Tab-separated table of C-alpha atoms in Angstrom:
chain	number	residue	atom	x	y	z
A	1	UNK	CA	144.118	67.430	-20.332
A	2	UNK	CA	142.217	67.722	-23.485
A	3	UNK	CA	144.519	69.532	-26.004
A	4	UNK	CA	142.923	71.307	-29.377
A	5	UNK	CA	146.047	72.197	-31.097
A	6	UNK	CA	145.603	74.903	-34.547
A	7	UNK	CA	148.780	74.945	-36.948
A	8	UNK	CA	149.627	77.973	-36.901
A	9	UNK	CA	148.840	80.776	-34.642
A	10	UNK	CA	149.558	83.890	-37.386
A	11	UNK	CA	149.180	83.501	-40.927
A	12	UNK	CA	149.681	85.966	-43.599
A	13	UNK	CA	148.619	85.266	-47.138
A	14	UNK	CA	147.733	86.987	-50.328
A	15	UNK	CA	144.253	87.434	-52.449
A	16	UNK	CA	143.453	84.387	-54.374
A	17	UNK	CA	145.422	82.258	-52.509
A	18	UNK	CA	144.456	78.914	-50.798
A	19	UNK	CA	144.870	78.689	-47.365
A	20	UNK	CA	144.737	75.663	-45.257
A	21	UNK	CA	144.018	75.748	-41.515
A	22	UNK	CA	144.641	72.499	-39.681
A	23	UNK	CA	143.459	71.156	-36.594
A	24	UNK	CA	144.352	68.205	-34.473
A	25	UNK	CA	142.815	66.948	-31.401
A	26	UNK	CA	144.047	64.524	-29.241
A	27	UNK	CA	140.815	63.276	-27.044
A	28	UNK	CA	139.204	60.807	-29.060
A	29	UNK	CA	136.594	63.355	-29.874
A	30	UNK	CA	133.516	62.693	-32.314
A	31	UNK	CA	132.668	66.344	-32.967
A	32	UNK	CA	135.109	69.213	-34.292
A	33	UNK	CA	134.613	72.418	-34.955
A	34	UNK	CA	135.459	75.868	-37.009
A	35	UNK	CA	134.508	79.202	-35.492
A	36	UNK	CA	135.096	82.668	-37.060
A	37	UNK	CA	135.544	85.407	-34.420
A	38	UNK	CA	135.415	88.784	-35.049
A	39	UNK	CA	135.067	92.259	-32.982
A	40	UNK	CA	131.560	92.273	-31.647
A	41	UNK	CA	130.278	89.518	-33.929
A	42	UNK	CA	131.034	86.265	-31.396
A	43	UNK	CA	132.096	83.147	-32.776
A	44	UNK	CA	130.521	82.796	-35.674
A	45	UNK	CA	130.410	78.713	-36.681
A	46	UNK	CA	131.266	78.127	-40.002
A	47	UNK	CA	131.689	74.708	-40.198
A	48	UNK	CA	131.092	71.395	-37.782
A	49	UNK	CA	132.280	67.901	-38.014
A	50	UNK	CA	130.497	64.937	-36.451
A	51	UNK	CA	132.862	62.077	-37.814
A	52	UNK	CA	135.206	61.222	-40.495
A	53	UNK	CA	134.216	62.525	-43.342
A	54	UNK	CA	130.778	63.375	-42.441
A	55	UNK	CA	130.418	67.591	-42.315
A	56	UNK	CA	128.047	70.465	-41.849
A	57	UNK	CA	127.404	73.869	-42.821
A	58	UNK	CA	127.070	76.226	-40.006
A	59	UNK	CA	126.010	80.142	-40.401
A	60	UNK	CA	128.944	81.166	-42.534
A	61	UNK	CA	129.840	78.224	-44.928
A	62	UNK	CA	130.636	80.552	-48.082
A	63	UNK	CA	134.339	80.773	-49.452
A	64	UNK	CA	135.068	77.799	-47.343
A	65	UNK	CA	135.172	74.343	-47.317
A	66	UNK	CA	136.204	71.309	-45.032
A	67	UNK	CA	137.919	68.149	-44.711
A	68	UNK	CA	138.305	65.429	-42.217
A	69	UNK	CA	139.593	62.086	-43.451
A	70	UNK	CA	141.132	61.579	-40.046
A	71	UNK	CA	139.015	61.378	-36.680
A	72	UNK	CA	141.492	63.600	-35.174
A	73	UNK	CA	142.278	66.361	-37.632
A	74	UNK	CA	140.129	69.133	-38.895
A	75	UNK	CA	141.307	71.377	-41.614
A	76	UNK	CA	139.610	74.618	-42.914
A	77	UNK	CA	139.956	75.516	-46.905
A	78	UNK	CA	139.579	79.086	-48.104
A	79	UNK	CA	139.419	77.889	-51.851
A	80	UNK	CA	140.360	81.786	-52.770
A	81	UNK	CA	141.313	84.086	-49.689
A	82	UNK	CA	139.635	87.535	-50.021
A	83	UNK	CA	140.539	90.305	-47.650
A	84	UNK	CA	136.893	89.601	-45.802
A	85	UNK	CA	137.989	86.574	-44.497
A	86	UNK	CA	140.866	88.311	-42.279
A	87	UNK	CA	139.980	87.268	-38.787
A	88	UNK	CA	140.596	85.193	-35.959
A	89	UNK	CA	139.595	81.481	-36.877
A	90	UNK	CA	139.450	79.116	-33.707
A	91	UNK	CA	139.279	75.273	-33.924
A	92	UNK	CA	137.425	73.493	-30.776
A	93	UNK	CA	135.923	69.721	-30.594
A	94	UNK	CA	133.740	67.973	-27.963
A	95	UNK	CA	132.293	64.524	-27.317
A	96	UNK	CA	129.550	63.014	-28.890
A	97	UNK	CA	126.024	63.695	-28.535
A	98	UNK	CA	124.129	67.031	-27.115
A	99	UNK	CA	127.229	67.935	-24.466
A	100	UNK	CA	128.300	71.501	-25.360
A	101	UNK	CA	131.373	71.125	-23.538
A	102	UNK	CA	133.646	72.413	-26.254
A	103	UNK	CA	137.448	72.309	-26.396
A	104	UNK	CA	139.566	75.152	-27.918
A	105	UNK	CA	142.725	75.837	-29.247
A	106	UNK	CA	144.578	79.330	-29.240
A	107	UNK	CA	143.413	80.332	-32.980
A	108	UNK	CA	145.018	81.507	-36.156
A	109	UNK	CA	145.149	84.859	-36.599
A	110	UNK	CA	144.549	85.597	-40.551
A	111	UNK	CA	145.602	88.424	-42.429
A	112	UNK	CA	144.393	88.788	-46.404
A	113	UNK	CA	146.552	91.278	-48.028
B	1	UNK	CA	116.995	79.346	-36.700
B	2	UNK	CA	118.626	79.966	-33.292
B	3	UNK	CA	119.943	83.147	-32.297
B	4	UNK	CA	121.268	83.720	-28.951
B	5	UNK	CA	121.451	87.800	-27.865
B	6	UNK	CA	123.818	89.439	-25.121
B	7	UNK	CA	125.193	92.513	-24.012
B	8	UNK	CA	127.753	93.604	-25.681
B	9	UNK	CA	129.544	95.052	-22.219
B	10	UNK	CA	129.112	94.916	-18.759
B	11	UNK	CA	131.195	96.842	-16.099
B	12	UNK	CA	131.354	95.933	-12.516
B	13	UNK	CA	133.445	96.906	-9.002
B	14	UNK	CA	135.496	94.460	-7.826
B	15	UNK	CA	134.000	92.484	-4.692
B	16	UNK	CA	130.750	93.057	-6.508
B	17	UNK	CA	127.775	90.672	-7.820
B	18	UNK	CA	127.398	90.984	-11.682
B	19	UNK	CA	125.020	89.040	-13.895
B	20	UNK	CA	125.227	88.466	-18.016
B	21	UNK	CA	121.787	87.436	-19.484
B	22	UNK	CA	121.517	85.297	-22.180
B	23	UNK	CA	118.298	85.640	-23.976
B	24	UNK	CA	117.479	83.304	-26.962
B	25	UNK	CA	115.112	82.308	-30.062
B	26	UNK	CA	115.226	79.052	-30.929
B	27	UNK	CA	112.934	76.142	-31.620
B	28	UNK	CA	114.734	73.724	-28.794
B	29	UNK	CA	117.964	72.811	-27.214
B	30	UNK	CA	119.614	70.235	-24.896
B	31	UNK	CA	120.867	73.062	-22.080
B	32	UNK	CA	122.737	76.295	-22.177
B	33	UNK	CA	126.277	76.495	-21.693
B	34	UNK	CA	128.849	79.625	-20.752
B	35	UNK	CA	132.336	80.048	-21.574
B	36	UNK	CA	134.991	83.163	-20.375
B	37	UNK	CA	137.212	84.332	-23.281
B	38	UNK	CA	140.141	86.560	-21.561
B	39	UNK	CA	141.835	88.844	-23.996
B	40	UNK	CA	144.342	86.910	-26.198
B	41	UNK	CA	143.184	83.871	-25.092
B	42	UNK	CA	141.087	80.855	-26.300
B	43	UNK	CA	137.542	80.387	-24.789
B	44	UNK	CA	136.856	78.165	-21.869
B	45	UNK	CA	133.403	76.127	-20.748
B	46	UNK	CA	132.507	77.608	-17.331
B	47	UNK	CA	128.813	75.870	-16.506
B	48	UNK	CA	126.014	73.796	-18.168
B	49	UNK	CA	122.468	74.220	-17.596
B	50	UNK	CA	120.535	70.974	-18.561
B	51	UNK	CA	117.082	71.618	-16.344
B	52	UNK	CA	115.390	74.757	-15.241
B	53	UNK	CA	116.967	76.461	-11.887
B	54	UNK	CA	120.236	77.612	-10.411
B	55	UNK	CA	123.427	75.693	-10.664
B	56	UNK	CA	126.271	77.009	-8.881
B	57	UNK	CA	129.922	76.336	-9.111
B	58	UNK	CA	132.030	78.077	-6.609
B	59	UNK	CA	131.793	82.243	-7.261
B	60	UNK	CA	129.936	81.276	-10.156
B	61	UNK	CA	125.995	80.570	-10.932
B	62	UNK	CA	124.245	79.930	-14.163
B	63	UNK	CA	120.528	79.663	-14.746
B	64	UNK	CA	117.913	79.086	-16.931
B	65	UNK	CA	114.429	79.124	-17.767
B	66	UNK	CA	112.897	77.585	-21.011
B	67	UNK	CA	109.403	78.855	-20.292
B	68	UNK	CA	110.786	82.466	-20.349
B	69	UNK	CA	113.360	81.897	-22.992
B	70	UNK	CA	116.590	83.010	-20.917
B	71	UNK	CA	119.167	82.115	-19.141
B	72	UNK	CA	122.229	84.054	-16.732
B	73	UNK	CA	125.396	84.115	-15.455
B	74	UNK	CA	126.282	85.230	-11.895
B	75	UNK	CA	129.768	86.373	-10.634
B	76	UNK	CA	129.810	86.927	-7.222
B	77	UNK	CA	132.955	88.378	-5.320
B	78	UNK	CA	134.539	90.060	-8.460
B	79	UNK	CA	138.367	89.856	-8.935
B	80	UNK	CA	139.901	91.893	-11.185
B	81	UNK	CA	141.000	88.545	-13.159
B	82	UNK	CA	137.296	87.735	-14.105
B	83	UNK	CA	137.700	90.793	-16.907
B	84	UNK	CA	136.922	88.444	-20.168
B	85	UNK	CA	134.057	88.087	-22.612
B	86	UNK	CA	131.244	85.838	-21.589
B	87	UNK	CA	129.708	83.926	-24.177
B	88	UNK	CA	126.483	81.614	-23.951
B	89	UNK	CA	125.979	78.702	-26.384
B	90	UNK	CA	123.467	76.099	-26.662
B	91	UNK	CA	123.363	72.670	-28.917
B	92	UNK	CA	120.231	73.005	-31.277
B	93	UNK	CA	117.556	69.875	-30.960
B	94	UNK	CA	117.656	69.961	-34.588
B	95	UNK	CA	121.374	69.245	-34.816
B	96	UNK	CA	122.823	67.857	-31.400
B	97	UNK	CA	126.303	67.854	-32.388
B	98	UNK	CA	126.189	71.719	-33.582
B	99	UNK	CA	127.191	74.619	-31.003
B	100	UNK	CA	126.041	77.783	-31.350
B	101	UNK	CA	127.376	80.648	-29.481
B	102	UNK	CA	126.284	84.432	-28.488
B	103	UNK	CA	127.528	87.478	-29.259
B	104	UNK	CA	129.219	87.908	-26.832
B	105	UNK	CA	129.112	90.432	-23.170
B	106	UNK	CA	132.564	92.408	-22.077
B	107	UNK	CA	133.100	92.324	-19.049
B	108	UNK	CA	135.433	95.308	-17.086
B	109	UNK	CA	135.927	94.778	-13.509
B	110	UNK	CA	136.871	98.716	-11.943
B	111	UNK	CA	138.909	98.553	-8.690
């Protein structure tokens, strides 16, 4: 079985502070993902991956950024957490090419204080 | 851009049929997918629709039609376990490795 696996599944930080979300997948996957849910909003892509070190904005790209220097691990910056940016971030990945056949893990649950 | 709309609930009797449209505007995609979120839980892929037409997997159906812009899901023979959120996606011909997803339809199955 394909297995997305986030971190840390609640995270608590304060204003200001950096916050790393990390991401590993362990399918030999080309494409990785960060999604943003929210009440009544869907997922909400922020950022996509289609190989190492090669990255794309999505809808909601500002106040984060993204790294992959590893085929298997995606991690999600929030350069300075603001109290907007408490929600439920999930991490997913999926072959190469046009399949939308995504892969999730069970999501951080974020809390700016 | 690509926007993909929903309902934002649904509510159905068990043993009942149910459908969740999936209406869209966008330029061009490779087929439209649906996932079931249940409550706590992380979203799973239920169906792909790569042509026009009907494809059915066990109690559930999904369809689509580019010419009219929309697409469906079909539950048929509720259970009380299909209560989740429904969400469509699609991969954009302008980016083939980007997802997209919909807002989103709540579904509450009533004994």
């Amino acid at each position: 079985d394909v297995k997305v696996t986030q971190s840390s599944r609640y995270l608590v930080k304060r204003t200001g502070e950096k916050v790393f979300l990390e991401c590993v997948q362990d399918m030999d996957h080309e494409n990785m993902f960060w999604y943003r849910q929210d009440p009544g909003l869907g997922l909400r892509l922020i950022y996509f991956s289609y190989d190492v070190k090669m990255k794309e904005k999505g809808d909601i790209p500002e106040g984060y950024s993204v790294s992959r220097e590893k085929k298997e691990r995606f991690s999600l910056i929030l350069e300075s957490a603001s109290t907007n940016q408490t929600s439920m971030y999930l991490c997913a990945s999926s072959f190469g090419g046009e399949t939308t056949e995504a892969f999730f893990g069970q999501g951080t649950r974020l809390t700016v204080v | 851009g690509q926007s993909l709309e929903q309902p934002s609930e649904v509510t159905a009797v068990e043993g009942a049929i149910v459908q969740i449209n999936c209406t869209y505007q966008t330029s061009g995609f490779y087929g439209l997918s649906w996932y079931q979120q249940h409550d706590g839980g992380a979203p799973t892929f239920l169906s792909y629709n790569a042509l026009d037409g009907l494809e059915e997997t066990g109690r559930f159906s999904s369809f689509l039609s580019r010419s009219d812009s929309y697409g469906y899901l079909l539950l048929q023979e509720l259970q009380m376990k299909d209560s989740a959120s429904y969400f469509c996606a699609v991969s954009p011909y302008s980016s083939a490795s980007k997802i997209i997803f919909g807002s989103g339809t709540r579904l509450s199955i009533r004994p």
